[in-house]
CSV table of C-alpha atoms and ligand atoms in Angstrom, one decimal:
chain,number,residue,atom,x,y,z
A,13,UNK,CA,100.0,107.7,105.5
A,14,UNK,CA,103.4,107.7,106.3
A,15,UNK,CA,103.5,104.0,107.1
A,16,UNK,CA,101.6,103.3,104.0
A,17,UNK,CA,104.2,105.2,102.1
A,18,UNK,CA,107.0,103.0,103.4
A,19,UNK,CA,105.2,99.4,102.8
A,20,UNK,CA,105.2,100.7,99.2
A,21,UNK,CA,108.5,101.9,98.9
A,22,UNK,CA,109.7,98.5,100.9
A,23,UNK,CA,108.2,96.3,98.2
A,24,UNK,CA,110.3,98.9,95.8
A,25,UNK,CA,113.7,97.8,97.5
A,26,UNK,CA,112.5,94.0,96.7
A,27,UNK,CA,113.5,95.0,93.2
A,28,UNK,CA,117.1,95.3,92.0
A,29,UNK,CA,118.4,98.5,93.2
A,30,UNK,CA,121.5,100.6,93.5
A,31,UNK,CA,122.1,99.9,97.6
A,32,UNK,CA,124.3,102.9,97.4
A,33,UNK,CA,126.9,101.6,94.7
A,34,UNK,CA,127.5,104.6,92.2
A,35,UNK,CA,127.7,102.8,88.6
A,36,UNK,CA,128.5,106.6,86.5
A,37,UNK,CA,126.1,106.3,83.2
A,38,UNK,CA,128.3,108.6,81.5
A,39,UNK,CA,132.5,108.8,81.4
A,40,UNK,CA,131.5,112.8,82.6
A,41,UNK,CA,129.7,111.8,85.7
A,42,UNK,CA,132.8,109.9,87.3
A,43,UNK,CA,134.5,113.6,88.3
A,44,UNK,CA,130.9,114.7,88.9
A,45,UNK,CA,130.7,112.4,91.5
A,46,UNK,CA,134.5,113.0,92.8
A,47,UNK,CA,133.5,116.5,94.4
A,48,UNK,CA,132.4,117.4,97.5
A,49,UNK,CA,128.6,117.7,97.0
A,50,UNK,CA,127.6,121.3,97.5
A,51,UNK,CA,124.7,122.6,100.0
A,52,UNK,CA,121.7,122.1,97.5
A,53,UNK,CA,122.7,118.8,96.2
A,54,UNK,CA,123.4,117.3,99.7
A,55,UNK,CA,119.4,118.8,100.7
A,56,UNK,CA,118.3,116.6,97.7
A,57,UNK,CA,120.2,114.1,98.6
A,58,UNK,CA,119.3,113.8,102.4
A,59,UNK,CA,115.8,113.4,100.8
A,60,UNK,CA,116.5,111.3,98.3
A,61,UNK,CA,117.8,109.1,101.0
A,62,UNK,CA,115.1,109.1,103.4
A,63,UNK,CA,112.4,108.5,100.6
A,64,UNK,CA,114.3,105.4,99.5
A,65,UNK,CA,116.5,104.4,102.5
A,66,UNK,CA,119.2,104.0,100.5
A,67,UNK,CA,122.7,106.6,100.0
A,68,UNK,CA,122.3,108.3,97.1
A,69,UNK,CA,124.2,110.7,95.8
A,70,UNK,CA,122.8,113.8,93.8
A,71,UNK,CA,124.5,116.7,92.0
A,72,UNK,CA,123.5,119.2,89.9
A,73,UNK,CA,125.2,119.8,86.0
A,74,UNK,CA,124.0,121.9,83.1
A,75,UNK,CA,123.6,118.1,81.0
A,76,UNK,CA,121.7,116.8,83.8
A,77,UNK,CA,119.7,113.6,82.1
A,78,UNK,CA,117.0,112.3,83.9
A,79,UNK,CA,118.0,108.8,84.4
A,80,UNK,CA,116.1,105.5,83.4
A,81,UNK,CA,117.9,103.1,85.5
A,82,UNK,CA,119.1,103.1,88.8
A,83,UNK,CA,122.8,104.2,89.7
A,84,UNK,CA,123.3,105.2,93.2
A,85,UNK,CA,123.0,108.6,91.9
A,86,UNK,CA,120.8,111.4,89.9
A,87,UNK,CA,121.4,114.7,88.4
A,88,UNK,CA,119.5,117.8,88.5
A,89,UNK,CA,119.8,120.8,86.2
A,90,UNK,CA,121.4,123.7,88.2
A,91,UNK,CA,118.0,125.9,88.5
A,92,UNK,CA,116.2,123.2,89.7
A,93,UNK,CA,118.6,122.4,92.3
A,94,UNK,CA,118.7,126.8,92.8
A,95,UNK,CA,114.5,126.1,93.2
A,96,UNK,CA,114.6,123.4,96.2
A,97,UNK,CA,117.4,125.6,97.8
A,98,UNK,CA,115.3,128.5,97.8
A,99,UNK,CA,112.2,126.0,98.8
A,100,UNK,CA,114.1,124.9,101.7
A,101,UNK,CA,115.0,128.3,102.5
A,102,UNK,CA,111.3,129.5,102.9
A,103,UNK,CA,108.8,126.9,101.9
A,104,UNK,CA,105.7,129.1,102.7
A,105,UNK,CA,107.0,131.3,100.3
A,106,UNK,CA,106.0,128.8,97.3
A,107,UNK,CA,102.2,127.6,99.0
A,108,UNK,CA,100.0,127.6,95.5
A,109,UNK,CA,97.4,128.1,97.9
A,110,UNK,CA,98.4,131.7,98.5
A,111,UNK,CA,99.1,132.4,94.6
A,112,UNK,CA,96.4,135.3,93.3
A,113,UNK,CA,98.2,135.9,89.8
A,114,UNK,CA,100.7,134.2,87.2
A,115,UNK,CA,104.6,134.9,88.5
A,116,UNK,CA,103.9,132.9,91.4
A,117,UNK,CA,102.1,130.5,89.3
A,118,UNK,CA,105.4,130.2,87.4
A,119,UNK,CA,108.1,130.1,90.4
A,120,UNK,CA,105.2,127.5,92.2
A,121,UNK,CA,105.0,125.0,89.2
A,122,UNK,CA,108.9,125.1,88.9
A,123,UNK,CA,109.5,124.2,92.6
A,124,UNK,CA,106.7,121.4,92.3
A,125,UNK,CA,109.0,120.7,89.4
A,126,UNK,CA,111.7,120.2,91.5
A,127,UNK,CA,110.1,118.5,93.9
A,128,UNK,CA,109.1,116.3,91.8
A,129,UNK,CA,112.3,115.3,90.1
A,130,UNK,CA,113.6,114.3,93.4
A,131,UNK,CA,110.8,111.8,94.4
A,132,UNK,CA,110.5,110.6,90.5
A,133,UNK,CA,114.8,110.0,90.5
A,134,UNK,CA,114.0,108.1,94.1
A,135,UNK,CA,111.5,105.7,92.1
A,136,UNK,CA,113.9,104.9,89.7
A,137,UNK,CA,116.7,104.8,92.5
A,138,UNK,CA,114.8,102.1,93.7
A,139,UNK,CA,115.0,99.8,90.5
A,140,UNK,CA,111.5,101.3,88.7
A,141,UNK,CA,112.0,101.6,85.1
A,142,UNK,CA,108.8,102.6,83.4
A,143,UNK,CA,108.6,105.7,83.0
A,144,UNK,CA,104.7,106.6,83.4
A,145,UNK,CA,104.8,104.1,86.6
A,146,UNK,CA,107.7,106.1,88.3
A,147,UNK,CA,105.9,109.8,87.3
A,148,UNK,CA,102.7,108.5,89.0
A,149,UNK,CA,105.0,107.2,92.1
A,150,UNK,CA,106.4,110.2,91.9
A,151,UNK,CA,103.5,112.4,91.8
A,152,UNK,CA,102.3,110.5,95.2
A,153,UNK,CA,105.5,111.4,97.4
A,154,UNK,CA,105.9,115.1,96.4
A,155,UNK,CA,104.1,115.8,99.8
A,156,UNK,CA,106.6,114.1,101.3
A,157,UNK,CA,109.7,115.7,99.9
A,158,UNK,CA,108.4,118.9,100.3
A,159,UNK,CA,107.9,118.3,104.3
A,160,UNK,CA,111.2,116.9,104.3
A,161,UNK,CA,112.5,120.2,103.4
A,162,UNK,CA,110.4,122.2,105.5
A,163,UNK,CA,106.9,122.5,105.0
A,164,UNK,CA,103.7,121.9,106.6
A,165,UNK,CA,101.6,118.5,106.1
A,166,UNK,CA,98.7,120.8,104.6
A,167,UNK,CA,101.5,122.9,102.4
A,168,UNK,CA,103.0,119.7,101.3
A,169,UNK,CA,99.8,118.2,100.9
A,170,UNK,CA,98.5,121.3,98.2
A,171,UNK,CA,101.6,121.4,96.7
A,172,UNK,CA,100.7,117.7,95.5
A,173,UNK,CA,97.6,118.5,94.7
A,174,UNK,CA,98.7,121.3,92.6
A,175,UNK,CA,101.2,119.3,90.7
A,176,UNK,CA,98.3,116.8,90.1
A,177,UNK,CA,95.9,118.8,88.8
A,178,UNK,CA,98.1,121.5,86.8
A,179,UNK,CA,101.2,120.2,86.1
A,180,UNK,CA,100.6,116.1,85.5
A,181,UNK,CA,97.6,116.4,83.0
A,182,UNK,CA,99.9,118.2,80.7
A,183,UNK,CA,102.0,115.3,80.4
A,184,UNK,CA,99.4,113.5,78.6
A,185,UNK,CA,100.2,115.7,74.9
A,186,UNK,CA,103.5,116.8,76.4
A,187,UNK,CA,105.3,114.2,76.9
A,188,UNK,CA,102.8,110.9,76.8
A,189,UNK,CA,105.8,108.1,78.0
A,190,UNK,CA,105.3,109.7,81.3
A,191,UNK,CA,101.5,109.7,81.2
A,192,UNK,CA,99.3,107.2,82.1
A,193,UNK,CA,95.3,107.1,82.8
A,194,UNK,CA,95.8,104.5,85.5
A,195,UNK,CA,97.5,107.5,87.9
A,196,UNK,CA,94.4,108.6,89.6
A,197,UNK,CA,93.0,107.6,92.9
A,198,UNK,CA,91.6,103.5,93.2
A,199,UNK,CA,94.4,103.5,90.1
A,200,UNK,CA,96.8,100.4,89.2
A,201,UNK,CA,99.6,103.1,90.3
A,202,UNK,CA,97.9,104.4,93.3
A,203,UNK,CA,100.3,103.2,96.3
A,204,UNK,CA,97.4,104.0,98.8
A,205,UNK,CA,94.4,102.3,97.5
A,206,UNK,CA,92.9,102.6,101.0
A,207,UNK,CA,93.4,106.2,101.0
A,208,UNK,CA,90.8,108.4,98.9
A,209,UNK,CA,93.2,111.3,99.6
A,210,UNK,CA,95.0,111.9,96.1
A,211,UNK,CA,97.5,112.6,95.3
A,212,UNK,CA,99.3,112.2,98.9
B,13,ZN,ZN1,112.3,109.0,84.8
């Protein structure tokens, strides 16, 4: 899977990407990017990297924008950066697997929130510009931030899942530019046609 992962994300770096250069979208993000990064943003970061092979730099700002074209760098509102901390701090703690009622159906979808932002920003640090292309991408590597930051290959693994089937159908009314009906498995967007597994 994981070699799979990386012929996809190799063909991504064949298209015209950051390779670490920080090019600020806004006048604002220029001190931003000054500071020190703090303990959360340099976990996103490290996975940001790894995902994309390329330095990134993350930080996390009330006016974070989610990005459409690549720039070395992505922000992250402050409670999602808060979520992967506490994810990385005790990823069992969010397994949707274990969740019987709806708080934890709540704190779960905002760390596969989170999650996701970080492998969605990685698509689009990697030069991807449509929207509904990059969500499905996305959607496909959440596994693989979430054992990045600490969980098991089956936690990971549900955590996609649950993101798939709870979270990403509600994009379709929600918000429709990040939708598409070719995000399933044996879809135009599915980076691992040979693999029936969906969505990791
Ligand atoms: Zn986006």
């Amino acid at each position: 899977m994981r070699a799979l992962l990386s012929t996809a994300l190799l063909a991504g770096l064949l298209a015209p990407a950051a390779h670490g250069q920080l090019r600020p979208v806004r006048p604002g993000d220029q001190a931003l990017l000054k500071r020190a990064p703090t303990y959360e943003e340099q976990v996103a970061a490290q996975v940001a990297a790894r995902l994309t092979r390329l330095r990134p730099q993350v930080r996390c700002a009330p006016l974070g924008i989610l990005g459409t074209h690549p720039a070395g760098y992505f922000l992250m509102v402050p409670q999602m950066c808060a979520d992967l901390a506490a994810f990385h701090k005790s990823p069992a703690s969010f397994d949707p697997r274990a969740c019987r009622d709806g708080t934890c159906l709540t704190t779960d979808a905002a760390v596969a929130m989170a999650l996701a932002t970080v492998s969605h920003e990685s698509y689009h640090l990697l030069g991807y510009t449509n929207e509904a292309q990059v969500e499905c991408y996305g959607m496909q590597s959440i596994w693989f931030v979430a054992s990045k930051l600490g969980a098991s290959l089956v936690e990971a693994q549900a955590i996609g899942k649950f993101y798939a089937t709870q979270i990403y159908p509600l994009r379709q009314t929600q918000t429709p530019a990040y939708w598409t009906s070719e995000c399933h498995d044996g879809g135009r967007y599915d980076l691992r046609p040979q693999s029936h597994s969906w969505p990791s």
